[in-house]
PDB file of C-alpha atoms in Angstrom:
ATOM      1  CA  UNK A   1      -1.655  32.484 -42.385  1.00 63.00           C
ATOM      2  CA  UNK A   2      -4.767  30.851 -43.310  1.00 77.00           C
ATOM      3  CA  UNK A   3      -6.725  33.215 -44.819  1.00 93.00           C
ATOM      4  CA  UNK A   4     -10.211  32.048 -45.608  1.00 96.00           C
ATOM      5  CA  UNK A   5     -11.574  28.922 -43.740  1.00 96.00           C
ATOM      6  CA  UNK A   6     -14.915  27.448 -44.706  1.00 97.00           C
ATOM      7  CA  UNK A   7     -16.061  24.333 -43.099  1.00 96.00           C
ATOM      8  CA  UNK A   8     -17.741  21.752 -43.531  1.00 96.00           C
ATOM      9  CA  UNK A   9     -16.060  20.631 -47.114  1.00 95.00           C
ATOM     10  CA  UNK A  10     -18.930  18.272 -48.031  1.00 96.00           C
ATOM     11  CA  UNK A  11     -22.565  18.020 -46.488  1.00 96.00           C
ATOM     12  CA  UNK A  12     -25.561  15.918 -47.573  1.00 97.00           C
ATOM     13  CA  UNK A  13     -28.847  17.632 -45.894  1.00 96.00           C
ATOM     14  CA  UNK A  14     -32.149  16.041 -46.107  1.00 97.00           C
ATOM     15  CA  UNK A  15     -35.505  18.560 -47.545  1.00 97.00           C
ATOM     16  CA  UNK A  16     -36.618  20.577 -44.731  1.00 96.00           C
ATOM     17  CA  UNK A  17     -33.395  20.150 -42.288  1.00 97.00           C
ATOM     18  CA  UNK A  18     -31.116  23.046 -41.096  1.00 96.00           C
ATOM     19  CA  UNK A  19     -27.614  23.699 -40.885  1.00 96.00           C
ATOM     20  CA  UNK A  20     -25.117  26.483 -40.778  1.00 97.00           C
ATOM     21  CA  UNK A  21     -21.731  26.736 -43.212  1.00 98.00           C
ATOM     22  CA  UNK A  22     -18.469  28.274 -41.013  1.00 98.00           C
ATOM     23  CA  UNK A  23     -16.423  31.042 -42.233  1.00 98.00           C
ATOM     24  CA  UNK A  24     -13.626  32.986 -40.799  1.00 97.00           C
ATOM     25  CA  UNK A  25     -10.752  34.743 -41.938  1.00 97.00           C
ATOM     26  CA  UNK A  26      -7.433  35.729 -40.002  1.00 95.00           C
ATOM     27  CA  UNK A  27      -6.488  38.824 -42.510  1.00 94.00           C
ATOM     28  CA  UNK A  28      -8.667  41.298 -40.236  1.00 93.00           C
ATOM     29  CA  UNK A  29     -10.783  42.035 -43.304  1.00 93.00           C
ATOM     30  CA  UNK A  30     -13.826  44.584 -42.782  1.00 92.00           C
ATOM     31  CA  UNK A  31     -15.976  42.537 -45.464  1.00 93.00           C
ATOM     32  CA  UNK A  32     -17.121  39.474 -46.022  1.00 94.00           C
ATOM     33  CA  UNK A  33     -19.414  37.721 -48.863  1.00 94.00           C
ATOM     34  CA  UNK A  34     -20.949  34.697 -48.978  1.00 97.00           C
ATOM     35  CA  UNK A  35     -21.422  33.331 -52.682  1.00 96.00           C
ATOM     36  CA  UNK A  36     -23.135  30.135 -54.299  1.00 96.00           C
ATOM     37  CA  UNK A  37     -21.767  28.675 -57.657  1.00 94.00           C
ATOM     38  CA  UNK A  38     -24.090  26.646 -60.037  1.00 91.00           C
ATOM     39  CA  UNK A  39     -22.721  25.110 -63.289  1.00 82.00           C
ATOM     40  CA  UNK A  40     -22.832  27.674 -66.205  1.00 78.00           C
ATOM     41  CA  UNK A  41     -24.362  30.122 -63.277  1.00 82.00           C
ATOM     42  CA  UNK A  42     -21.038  31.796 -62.243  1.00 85.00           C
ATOM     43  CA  UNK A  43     -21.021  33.144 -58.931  1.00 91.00           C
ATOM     44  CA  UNK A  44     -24.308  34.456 -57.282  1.00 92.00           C
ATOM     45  CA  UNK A  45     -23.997  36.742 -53.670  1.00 92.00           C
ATOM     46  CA  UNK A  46     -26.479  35.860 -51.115  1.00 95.00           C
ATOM     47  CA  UNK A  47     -25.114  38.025 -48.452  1.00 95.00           C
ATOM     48  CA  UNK A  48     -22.436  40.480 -47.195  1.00 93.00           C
ATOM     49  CA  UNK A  49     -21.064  42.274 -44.295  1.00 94.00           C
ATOM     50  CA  UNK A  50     -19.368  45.367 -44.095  1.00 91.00           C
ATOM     51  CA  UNK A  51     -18.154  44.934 -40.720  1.00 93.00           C
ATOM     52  CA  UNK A  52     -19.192  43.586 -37.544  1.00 94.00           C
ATOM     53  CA  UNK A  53     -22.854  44.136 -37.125  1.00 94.00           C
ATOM     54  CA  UNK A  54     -23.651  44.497 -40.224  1.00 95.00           C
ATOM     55  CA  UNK A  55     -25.228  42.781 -43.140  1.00 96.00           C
ATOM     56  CA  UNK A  56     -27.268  43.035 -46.068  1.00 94.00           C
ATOM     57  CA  UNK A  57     -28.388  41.283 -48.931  1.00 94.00           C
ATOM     58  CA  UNK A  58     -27.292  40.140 -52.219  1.00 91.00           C
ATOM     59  CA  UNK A  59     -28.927  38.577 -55.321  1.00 89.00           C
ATOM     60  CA  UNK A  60     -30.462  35.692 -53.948  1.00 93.00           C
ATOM     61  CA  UNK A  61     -30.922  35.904 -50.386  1.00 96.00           C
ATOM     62  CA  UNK A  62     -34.388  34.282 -50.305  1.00 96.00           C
ATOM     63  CA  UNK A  63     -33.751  30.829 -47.850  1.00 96.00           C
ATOM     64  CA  UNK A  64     -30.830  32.089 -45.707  1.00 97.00           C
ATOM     65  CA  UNK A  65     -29.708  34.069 -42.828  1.00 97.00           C
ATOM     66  CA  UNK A  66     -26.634  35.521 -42.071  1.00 97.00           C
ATOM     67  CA  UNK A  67     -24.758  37.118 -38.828  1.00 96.00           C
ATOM     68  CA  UNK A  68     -21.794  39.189 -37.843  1.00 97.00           C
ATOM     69  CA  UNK A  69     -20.901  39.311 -34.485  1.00 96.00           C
ATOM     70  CA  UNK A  70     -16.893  39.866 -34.739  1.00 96.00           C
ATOM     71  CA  UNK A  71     -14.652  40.634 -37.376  1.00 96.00           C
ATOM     72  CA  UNK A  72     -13.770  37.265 -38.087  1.00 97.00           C
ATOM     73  CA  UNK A  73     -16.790  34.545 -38.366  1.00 97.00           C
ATOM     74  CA  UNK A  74     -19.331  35.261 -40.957  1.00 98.00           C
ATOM     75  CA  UNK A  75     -21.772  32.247 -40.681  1.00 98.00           C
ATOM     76  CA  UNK A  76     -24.188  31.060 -43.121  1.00 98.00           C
ATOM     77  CA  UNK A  77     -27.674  29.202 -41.625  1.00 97.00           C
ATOM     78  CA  UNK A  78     -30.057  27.436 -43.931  1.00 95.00           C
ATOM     79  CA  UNK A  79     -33.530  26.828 -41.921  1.00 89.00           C
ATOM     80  CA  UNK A  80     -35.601  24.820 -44.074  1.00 93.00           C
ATOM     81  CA  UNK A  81     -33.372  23.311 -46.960  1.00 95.00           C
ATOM     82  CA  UNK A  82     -34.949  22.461 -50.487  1.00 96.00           C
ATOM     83  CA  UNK A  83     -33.260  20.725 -53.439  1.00 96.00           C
ATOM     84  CA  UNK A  84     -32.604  24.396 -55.232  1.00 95.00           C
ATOM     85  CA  UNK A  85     -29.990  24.845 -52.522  1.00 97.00           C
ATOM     86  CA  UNK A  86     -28.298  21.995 -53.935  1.00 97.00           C
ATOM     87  CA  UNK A  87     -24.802  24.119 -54.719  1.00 97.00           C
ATOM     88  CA  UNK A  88     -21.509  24.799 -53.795  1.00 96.00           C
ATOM     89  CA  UNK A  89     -20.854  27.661 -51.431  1.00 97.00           C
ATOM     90  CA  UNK A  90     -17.910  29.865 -51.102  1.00 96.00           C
ATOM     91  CA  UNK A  91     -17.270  32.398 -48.646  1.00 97.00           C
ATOM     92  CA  UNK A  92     -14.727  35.106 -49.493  1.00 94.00           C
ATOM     93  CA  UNK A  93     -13.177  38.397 -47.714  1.00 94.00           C
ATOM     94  CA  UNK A  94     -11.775  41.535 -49.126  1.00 90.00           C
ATOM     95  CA  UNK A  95      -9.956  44.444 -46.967  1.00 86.00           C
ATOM     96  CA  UNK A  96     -12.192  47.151 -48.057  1.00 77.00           C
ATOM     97  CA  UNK A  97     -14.629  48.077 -51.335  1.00 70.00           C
ATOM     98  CA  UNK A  98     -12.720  48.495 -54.354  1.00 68.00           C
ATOM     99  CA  UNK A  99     -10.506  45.562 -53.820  1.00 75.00           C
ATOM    100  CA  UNK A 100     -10.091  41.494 -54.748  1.00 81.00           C
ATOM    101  CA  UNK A 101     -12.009  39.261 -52.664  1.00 88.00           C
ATOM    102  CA  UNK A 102      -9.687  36.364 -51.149  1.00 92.00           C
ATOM    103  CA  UNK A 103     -12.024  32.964 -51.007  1.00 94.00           C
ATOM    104  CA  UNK A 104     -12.236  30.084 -49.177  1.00 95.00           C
ATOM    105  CA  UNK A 105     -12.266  26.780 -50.629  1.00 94.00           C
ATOM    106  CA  UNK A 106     -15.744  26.231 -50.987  1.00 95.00           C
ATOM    107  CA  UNK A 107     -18.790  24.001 -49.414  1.00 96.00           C
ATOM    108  CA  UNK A 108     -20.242  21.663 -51.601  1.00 96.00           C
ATOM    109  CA  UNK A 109     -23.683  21.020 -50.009  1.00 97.00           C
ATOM    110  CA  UNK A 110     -26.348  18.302 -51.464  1.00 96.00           C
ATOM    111  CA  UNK A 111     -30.242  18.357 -50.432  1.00 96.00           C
ATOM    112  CA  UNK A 112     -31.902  15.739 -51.140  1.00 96.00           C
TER     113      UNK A 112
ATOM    114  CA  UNK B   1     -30.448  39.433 -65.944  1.00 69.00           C
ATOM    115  CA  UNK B   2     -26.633  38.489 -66.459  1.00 77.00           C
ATOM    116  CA  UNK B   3     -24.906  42.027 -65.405  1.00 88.00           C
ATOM    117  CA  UNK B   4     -21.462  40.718 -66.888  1.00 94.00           C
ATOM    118  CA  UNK B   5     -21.874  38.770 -70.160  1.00 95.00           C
ATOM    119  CA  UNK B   6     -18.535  36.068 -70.564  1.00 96.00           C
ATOM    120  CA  UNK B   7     -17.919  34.618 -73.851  1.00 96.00           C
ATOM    121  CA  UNK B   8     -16.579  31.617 -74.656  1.00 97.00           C
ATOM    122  CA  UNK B   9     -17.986  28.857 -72.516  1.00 95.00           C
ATOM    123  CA  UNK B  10     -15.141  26.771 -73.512  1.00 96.00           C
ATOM    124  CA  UNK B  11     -11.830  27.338 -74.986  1.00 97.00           C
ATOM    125  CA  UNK B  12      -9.317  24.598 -75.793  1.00 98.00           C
ATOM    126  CA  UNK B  13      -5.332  25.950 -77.439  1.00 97.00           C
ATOM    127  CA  UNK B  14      -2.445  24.397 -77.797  1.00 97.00           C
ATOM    128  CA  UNK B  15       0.704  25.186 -75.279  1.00 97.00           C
ATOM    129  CA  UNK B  16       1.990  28.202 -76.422  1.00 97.00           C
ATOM    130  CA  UNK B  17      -1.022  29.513 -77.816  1.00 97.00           C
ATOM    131  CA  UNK B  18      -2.856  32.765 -76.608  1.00 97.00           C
ATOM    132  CA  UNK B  19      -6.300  32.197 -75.230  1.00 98.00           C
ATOM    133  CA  UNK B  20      -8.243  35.529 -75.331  1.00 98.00           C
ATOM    134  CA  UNK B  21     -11.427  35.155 -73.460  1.00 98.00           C
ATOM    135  CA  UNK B  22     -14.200  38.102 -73.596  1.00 98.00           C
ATOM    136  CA  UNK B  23     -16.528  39.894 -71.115  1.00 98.00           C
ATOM    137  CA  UNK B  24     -19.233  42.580 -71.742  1.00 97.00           C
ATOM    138  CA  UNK B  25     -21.355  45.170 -69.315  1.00 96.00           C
ATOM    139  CA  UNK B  26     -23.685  47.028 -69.464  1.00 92.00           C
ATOM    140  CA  UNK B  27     -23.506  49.405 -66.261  1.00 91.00           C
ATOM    141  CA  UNK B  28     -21.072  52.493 -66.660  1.00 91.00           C
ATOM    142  CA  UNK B  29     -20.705  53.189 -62.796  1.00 90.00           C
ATOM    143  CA  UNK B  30     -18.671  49.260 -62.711  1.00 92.00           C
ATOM    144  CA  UNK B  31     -15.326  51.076 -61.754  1.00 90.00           C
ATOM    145  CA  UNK B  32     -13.433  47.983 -60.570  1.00 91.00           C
ATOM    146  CA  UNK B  33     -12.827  44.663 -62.521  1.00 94.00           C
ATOM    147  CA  UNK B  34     -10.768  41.698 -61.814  1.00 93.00           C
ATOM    148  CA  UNK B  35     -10.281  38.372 -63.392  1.00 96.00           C
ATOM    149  CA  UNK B  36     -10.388  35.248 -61.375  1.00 95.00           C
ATOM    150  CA  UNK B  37      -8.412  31.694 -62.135  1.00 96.00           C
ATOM    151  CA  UNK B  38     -10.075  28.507 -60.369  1.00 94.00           C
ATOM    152  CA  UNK B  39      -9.173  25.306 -60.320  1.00 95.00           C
ATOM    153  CA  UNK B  40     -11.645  22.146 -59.635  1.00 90.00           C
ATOM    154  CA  UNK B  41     -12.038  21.586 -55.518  1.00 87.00           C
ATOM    155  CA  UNK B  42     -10.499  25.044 -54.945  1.00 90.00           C
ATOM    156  CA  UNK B  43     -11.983  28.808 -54.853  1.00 91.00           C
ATOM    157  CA  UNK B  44     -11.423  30.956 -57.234  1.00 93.00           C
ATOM    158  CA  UNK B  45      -8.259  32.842 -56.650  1.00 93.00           C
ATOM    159  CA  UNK B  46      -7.710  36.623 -58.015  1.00 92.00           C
ATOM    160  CA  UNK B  47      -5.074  36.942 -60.906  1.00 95.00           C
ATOM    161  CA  UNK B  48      -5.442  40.455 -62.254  1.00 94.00           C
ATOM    162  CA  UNK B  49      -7.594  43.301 -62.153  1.00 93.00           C
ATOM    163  CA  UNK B  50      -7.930  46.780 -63.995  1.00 93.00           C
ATOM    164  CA  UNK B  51      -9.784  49.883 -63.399  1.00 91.00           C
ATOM    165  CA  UNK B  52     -11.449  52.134 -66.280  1.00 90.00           C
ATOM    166  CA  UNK B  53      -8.865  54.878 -66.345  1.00 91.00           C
ATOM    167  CA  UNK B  54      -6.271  52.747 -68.435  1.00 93.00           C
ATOM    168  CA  UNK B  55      -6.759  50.598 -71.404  1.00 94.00           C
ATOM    169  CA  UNK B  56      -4.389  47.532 -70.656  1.00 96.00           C
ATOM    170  CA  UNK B  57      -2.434  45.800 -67.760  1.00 96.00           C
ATOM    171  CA  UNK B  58       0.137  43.136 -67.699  1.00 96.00           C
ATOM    172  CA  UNK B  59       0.890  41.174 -64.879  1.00 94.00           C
ATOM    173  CA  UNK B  60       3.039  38.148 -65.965  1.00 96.00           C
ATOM    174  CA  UNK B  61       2.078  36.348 -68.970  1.00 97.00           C
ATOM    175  CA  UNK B  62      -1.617  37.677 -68.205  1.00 97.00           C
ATOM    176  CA  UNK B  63      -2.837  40.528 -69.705  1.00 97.00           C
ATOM    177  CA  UNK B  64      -6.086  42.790 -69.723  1.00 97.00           C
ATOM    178  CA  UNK B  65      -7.054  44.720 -72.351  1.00 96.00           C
ATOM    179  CA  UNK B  66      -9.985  47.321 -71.432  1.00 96.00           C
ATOM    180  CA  UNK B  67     -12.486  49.010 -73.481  1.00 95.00           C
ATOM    181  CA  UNK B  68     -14.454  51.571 -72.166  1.00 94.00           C
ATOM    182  CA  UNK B  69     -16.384  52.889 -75.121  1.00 94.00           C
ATOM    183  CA  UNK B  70     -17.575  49.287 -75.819  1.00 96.00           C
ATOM    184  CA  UNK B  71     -18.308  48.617 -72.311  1.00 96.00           C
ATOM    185  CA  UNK B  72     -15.714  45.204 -72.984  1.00 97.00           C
ATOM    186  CA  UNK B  73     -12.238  43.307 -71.224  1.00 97.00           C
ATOM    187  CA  UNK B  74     -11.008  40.492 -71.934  1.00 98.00           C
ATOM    188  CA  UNK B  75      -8.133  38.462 -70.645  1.00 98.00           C
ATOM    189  CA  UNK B  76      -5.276  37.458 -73.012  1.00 98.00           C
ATOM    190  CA  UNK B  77      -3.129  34.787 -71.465  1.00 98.00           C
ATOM    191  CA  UNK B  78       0.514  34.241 -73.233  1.00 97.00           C
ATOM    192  CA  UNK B  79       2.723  31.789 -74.035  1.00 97.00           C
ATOM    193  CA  UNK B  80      -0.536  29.512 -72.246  1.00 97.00           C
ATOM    194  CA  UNK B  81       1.056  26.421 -70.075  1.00 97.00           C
ATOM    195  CA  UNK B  82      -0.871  22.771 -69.163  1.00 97.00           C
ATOM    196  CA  UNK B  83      -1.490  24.616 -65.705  1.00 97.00           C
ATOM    197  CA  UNK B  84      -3.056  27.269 -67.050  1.00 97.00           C
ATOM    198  CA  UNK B  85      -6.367  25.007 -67.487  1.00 98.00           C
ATOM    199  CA  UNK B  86      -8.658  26.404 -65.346  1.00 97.00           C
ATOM    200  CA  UNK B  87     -12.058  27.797 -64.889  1.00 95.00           C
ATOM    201  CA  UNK B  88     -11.655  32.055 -65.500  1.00 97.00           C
ATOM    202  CA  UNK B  89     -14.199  34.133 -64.209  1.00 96.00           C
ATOM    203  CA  UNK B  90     -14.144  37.767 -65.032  1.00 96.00           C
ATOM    204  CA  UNK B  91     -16.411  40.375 -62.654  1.00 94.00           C
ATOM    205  CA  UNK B  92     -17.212  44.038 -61.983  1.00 93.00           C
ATOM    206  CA  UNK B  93     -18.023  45.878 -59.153  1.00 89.00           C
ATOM    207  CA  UNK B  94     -19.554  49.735 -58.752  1.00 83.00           C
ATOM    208  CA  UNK B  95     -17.296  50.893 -55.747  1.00 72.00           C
ATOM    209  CA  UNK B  96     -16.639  47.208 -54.451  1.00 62.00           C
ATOM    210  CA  UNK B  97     -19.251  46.303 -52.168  1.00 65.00           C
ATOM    211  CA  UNK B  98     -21.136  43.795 -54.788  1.00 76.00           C
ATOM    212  CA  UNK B  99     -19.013  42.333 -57.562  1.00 85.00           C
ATOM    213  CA  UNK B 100     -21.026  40.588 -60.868  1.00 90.00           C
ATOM    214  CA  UNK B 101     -19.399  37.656 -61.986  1.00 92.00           C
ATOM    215  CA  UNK B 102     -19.521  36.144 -65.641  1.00 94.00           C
ATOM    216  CA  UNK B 103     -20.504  33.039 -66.293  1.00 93.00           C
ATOM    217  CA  UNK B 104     -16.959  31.289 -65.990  1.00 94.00           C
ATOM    218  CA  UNK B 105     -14.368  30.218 -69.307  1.00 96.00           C
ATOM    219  CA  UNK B 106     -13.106  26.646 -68.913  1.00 96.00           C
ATOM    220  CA  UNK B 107      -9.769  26.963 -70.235  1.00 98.00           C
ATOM    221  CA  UNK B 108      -7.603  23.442 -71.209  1.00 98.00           C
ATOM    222  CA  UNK B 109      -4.234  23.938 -72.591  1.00 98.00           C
ATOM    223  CA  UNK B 110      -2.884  21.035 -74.474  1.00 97.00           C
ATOM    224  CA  UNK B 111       0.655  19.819 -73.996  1.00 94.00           C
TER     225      UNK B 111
END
């Protein structure tokens, strides 16, 4: 049982390049959450899903787009990175509202 | 605006000492909140979590103590180990769709 896979681990991007960060889960969780942690910031939510087809926004959602097409993959695009994007990036699941989130191990993602 | 204050940044005990680390809130409709342990490379992982209608919960050597007049929990870890030094993020969530994390406690234990 995997749980929570996030991929890539690492990524250097260059100022004004795109990419997209992987997530699925194999628990058949409805929802999904896609966090970014800065030093002494805690955890920030830039986007969740409720189920498939569905999304809305967090905190900070300004710079990035989300979809849900199935139950599993909840992927992450950055069009147009800048340096504030400079984080690490953790996607996470939890069964329904009212319960602990199960997280991946993270993407640590560099813009320079 | 920091919905979940976490206090302190840092905490360093001795192995068998109890660590006791402290989060405040503000919003009385948070009905839900856990404590997280995370270790460096890894995600944070979910240790223990309470809900408003009791004051404390034991799960182990881990322990939550819940105030709901004072709007504070905090996390009392016992008999703390050298692999209890982590990161420990507390949170709350008003009916679980968007949980408020605190700032994060790094936690060494010395041997």
């Amino acid at each position: 049982n995997a749980g929570v896979t996030q991929t890539p681990k690492f990524r250097i991007l260059k100022i004004g390049q795109s990419m997209t960060l992987q997530c699925t889960q194999d628990m058949n969780h409805n929802y999904m959450y896609w966090y970014r942690q800065d030093p002494g910031m805690g955890l920030k939510l830039i986007y969740y899903s409720v189920g498939a087809g569905i999304t809305d926004k967090g905190e900070v959602p300004n710079g990035y787009n989300v979809s849900r097409s199935t139950t599993e993959d909840f992927p992450l695009r950055l069009e147009l990175a800048a340096p504030s994007q400079t984080s690490v990036y953790f996607c996470a699941s939890s069964r329904s509202e009212g319960y602990g989130y199960t997280f991946g191990s993270g993407t640590r993602l560099t813009v320079v | 605006q920091q919905q979940v204050k976490q206090s302190p940044q840092s905490l360093i005990v001795q192995k068998g000492g109890i660590p006791i680390i402290n989060c405040a809130y503000e919003n009385t409709a948070f009905d839900y909140f856990p404590w997280y342990q995370q270790f460096p490379g890894k995600g944070p992982a979910l240790l223990i979590a309470i809900r408003p209608d009791v004051s404390e919960k034991k799960e182990g050597r881990f322990t939550i103590s819940f105030n709901k007049s004072a709007k504070q929990f905090s996390l009392h870890i016992m008999d703390s180990q050298p692999g209890d030094s982590a990161t420990y993020f507390c949170a709350a969530s008003n009916h679980g769709n968007q949980f408020y994390f605190g700032t994060g406690t790094s936690l060494t234990v010395i041997p």
